[in-house]
Coordinates of C-alpha atoms in Angstrom, one line a residue:
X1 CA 0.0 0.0 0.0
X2 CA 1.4 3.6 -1.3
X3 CA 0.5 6.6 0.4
X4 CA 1.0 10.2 -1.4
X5 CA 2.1 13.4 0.6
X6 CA -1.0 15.6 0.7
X7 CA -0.3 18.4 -2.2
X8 CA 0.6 21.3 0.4
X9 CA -1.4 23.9 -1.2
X10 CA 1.1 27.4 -1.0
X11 CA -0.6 29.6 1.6
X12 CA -1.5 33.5 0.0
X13 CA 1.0 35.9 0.5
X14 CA 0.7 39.4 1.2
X15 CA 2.9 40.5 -1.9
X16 CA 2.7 42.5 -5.0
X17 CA -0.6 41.5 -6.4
X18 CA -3.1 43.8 -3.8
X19 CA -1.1 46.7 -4.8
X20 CA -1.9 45.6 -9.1
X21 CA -5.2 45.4 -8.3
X22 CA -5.5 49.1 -6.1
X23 CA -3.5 50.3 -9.1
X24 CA -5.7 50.5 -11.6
X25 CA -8.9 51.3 -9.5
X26 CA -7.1 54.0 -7.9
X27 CA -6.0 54.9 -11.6
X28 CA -9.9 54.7 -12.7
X29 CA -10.8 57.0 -9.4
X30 CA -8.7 59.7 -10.7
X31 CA -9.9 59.5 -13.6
X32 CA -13.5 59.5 -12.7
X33 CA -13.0 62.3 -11.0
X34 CA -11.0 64.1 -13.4
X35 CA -13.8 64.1 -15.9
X36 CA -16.5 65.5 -13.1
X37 CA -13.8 68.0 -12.5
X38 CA -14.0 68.5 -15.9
X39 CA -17.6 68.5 -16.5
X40 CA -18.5 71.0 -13.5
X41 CA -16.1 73.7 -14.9
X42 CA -18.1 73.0 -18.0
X43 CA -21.3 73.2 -16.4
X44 CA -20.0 77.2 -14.1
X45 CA -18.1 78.5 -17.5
X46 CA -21.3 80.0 -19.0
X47 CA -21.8 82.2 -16.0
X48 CA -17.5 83.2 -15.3
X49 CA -18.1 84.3 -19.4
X50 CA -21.4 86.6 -18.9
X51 CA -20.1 87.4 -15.4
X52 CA -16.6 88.5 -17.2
X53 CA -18.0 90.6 -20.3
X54 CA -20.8 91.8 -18.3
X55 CA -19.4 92.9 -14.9
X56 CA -15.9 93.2 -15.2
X57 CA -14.9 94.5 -18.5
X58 CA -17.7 97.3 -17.9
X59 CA -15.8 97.9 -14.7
X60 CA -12.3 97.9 -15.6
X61 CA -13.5 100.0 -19.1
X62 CA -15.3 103.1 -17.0
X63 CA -12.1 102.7 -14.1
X64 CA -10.3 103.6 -17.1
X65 CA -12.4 106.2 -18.1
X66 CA -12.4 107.5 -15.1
X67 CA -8.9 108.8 -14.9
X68 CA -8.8 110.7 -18.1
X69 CA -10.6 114.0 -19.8
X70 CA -11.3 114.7 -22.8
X71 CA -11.3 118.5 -24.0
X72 CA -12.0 120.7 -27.1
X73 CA -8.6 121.4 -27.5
X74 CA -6.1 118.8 -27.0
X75 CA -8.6 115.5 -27.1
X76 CA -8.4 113.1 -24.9
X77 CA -5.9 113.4 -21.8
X78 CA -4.5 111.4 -18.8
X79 CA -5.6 113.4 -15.4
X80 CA -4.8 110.8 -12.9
X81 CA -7.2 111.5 -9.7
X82 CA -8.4 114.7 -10.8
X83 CA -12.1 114.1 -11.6
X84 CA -12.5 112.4 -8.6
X85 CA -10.8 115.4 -6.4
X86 CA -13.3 117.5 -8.7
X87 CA -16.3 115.5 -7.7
X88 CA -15.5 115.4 -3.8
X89 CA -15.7 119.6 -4.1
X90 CA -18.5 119.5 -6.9
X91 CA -21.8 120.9 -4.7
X92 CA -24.4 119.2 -7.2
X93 CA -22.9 115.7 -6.4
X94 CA -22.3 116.5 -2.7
X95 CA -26.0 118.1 -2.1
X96 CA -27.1 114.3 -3.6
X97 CA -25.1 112.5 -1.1
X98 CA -26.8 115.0 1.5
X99 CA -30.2 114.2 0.2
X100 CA -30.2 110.6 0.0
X101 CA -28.1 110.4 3.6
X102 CA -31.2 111.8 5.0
X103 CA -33.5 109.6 2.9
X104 CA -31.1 106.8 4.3
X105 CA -31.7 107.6 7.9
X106 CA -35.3 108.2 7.8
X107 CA -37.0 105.8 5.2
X108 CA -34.6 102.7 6.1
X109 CA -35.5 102.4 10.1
X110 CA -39.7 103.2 8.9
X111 CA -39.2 99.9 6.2
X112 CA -37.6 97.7 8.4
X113 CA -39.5 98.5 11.6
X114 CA -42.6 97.7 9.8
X115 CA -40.5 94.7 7.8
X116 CA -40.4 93.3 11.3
X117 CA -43.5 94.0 12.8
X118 CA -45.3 91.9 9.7
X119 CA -43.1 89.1 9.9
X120 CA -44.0 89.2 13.9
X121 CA -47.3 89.3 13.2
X122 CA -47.7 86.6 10.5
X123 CA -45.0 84.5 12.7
X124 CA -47.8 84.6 15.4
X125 CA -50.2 82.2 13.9
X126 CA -53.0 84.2 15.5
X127 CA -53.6 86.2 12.2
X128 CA -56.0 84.6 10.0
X129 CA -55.4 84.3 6.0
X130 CA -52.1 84.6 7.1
X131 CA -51.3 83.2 3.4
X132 CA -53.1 85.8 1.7
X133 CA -52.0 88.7 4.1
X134 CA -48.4 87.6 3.3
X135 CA -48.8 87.7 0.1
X136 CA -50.6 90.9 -0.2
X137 CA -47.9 92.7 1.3
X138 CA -45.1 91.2 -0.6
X139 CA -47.0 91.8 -4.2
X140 CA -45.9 95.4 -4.4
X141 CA -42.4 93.5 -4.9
X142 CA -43.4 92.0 -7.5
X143 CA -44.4 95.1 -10.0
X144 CA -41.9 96.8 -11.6
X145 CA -40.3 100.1 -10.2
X146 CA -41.2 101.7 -13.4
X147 CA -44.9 100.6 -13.0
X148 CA -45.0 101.9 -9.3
X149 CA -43.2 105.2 -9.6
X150 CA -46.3 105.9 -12.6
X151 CA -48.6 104.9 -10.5
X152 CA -48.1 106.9 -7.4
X153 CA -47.4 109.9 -9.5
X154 CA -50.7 109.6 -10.8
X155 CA -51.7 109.5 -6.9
X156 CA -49.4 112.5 -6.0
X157 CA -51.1 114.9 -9.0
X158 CA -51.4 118.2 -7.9
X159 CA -54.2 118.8 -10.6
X160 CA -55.7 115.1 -11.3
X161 CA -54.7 112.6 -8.5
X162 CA -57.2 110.9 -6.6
X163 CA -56.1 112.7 -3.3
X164 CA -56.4 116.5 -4.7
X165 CA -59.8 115.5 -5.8
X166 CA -61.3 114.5 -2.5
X167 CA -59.4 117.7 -1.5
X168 CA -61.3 119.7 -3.9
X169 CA -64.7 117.8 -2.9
X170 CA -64.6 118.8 0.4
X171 CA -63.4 122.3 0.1
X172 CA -59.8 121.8 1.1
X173 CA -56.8 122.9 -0.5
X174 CA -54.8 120.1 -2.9
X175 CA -52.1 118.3 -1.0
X176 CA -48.7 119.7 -2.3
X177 CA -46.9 115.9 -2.5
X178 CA -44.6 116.8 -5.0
X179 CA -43.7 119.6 -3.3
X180 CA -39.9 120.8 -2.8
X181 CA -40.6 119.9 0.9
X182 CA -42.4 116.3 0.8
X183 CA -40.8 115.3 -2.6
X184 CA -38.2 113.2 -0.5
X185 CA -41.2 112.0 1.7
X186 CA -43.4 111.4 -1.4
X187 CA -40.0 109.1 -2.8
X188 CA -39.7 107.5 0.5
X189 CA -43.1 106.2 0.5
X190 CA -42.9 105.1 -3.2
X191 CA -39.7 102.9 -1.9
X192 CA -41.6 102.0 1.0
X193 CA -44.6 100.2 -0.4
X194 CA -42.1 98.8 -2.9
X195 CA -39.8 97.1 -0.7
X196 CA -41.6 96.4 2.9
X197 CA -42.8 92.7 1.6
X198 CA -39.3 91.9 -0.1
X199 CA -37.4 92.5 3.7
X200 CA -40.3 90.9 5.2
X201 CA -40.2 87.9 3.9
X202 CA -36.3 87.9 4.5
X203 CA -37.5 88.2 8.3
X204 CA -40.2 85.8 7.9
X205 CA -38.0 82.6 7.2
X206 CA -35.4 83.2 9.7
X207 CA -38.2 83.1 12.2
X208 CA -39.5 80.0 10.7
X209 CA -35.7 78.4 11.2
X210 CA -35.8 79.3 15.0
X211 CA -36.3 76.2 17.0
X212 CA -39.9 75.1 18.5
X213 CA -37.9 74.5 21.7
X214 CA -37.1 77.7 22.7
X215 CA -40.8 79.0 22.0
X216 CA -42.1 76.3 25.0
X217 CA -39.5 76.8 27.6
X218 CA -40.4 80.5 27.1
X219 CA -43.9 79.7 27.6
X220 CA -43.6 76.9 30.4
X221 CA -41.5 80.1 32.2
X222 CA -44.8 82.6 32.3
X223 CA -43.4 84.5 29.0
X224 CA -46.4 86.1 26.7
X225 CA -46.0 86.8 23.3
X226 CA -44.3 90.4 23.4
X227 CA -41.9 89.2 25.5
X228 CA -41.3 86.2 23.1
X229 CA -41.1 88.1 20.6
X230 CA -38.7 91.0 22.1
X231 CA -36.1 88.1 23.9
X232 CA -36.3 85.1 21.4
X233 CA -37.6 86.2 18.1
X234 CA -36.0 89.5 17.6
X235 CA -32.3 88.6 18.9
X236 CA -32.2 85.5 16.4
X237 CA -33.0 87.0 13.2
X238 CA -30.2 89.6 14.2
X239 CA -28.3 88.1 11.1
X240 CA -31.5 88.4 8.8
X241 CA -32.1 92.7 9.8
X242 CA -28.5 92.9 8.9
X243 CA -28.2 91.4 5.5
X244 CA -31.8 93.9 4.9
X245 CA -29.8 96.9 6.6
X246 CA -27.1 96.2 4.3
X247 CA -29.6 95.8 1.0
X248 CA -31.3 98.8 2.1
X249 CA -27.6 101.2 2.6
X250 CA -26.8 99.8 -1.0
X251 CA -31.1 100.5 -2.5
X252 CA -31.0 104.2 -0.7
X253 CA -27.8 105.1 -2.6
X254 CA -28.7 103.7 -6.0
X255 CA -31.9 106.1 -6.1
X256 CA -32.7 106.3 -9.6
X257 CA -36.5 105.5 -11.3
X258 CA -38.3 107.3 -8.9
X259 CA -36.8 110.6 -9.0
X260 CA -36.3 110.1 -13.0
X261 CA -39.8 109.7 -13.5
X262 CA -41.3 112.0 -10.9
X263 CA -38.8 114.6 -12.7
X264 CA -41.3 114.6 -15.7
X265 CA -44.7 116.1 -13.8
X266 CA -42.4 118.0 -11.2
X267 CA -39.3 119.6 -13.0
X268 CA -39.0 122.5 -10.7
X269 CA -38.5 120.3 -7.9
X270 CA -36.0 117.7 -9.4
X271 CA -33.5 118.1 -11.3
X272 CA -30.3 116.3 -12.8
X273 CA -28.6 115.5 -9.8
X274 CA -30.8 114.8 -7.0
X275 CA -29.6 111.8 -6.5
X276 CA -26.3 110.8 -7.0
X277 CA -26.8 108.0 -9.2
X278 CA -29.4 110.4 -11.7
X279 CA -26.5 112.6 -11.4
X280 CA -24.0 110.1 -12.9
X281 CA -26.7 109.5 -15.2
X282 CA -26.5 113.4 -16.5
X283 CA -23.2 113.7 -16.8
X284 CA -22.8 110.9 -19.2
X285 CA -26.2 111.2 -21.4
X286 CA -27.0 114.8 -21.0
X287 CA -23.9 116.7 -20.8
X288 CA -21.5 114.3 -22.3
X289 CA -19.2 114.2 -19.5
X290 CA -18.5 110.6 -19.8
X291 CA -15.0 110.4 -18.0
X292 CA -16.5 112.4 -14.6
X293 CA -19.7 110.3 -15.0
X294 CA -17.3 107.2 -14.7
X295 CA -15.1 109.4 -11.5
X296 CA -18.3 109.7 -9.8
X297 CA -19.6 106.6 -10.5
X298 CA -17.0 105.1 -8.9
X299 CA -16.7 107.2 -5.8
X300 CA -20.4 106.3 -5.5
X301 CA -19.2 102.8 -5.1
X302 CA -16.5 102.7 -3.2
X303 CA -18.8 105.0 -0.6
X304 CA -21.7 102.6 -0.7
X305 CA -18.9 99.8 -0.1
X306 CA -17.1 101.9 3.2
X307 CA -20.8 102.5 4.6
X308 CA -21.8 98.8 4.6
X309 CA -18.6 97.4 5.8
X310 CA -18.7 99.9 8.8
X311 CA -22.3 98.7 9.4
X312 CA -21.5 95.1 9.5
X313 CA -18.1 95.6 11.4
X314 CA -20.1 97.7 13.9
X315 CA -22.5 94.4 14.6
X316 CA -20.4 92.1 14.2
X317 CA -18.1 93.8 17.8
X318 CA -21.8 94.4 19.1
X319 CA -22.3 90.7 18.7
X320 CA -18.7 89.2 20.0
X321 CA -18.9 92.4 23.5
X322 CA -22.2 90.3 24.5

């Protein structure tokens, strides 16, 4: 009888052939990712291009402008900074800034206190058709500035709007809204009714993010619904009123379609550069002043840009001293 050695069968090694086969899935990894590299540059490039031609070059083209003059004699001209010394001592642009400074100050706090106290209110759930409310307030948004400056000019007429009409009815004399003294009031109220529902709804979803949690241990400690509102609701869409403060600095500055339009049935009251941004606006289309138009333009910009960044810097110490 023969017996035969079992066949010792060679035990697997720990040797060179893991690493061929992580080679080549490794190697198909990269690639894989390569091409979805590849295919989300693809996907952004249409935007970089229109965000290129139509932001940038315009920018870099009028910053270039900016720093030159061109005269009767002698064409055009390098001058370096001297439009924009000219426009810091120019009274027309500097009686603007004045004017919508003060339209700053007083319209912005009136929008975003009443912003606020809709969003409250809706945020309640003690209104009913809070839908429809909601989106009553916001539709003003929704039509265009052109529309709503026409509209409430035909409300301000002096000699056909609805209100000097009831005026005349009973006797009274016609309220003088496009007056030299309410003209900024009359804007301000145009901007108003524009923009309340557009910050409110801002306001609206951050209150909707702020946990239920907090709303019952307020309640289980005794607290009604002002003083919810006043320690819970109010401090947590801090970062919400901000980003609207910092839309309406940027809005207030930019004044253009209402005074432009209103200019047409009161021309005594506005002119060319009552606003900054009209006045940019008549240096380059009425008067031809195309280099100081860019100069002024661009102060405009970098001012809007200071006045922000001091707002938000402001809040943000505010928020770290606490």
């Amino acid at each position: 009888m023969t017996t035969t050695a079992p066949r010792q069968v060679p035990a697997p090694t720990a040797g060179p052939e893991p690493a061929l086969r992580v080679g080549p899935v490794r190697r198909r990894a990269s690639r894989t990712r390569r091409q979805q590299n590849r295919a989300a540059y693809l996907f952004i490039l249409p935007f970089f291009v229109f965000f290129v031609l139509m932001l940038v070059v315009p920018l870099v083209y009028s910053g270039y402008l900016s720093v030159f003059r061109e005269q009767l004699i002698g064409g055009l001209s390098f001058v370096g900074l001297d439009n924009y010394s000219r426009a810091l001592q120019d009274p027309e642009f500097l009686a603007g800034l004045g004017r919508v400074g003060l339209f700053l100050v007083v319209q912005v706090p009136i929008m975003l206190a009443l912003a606020l106290i809709f969003a409250l209110v809706l945020d309640s759930g003690r209104l009913r058709f809070a839908g429809f409310v909601r989106l009553g307030i916001f539709l003003p948004y929704a039509i265009p500035g052109v529309i709503a400056a026409l509209m409430w000019g035909y409300l301000y007429g002096q000699d056909f709007g609805p209100f000097a009409q009831i005026a005349q009815f009973f006797g009274l004399p016609a309220p003088q809204f496009l007056s030299s003294q309410w003209m900024l009031a009359s804007i301000g109220n145009i901007t108003t009714w524009s923009f309340v529902g557009y910050n409110m709804i801002i306001i609206f979803a951050a209150l909707r993010a702020v946990p239920e949690e907090l709303y019952e241990a307020a309640t289980m400690d005794g607290a009604g619904a002002i003083r919810v509102a006043w320690s819970i609701k109010i401090p947590a869409v801090r970062p919400a009123l901000m980003l609207t403060v910092i839309f309406s600095i940027i809005g207030s500055f930019q004044l253009f379609t209402e005074p432009q339009l209103l200019k047409t049935i009161a021309p005594t009251v506005i002119d060319g550069a009552y606003t900054p941004n009209l006045y940019a606006y008549t240096l380059a289309f009425s008067r031809n002043e195309l280099n100081y138009a860019a100069a002024v333009s661009f102060l405009l910009g970098f001012l809007i840009m200071v006045i922000s960044y001091v707002v938000q810097l402001s809040t943000q110490r505010k928020e770290r001293s606490r």
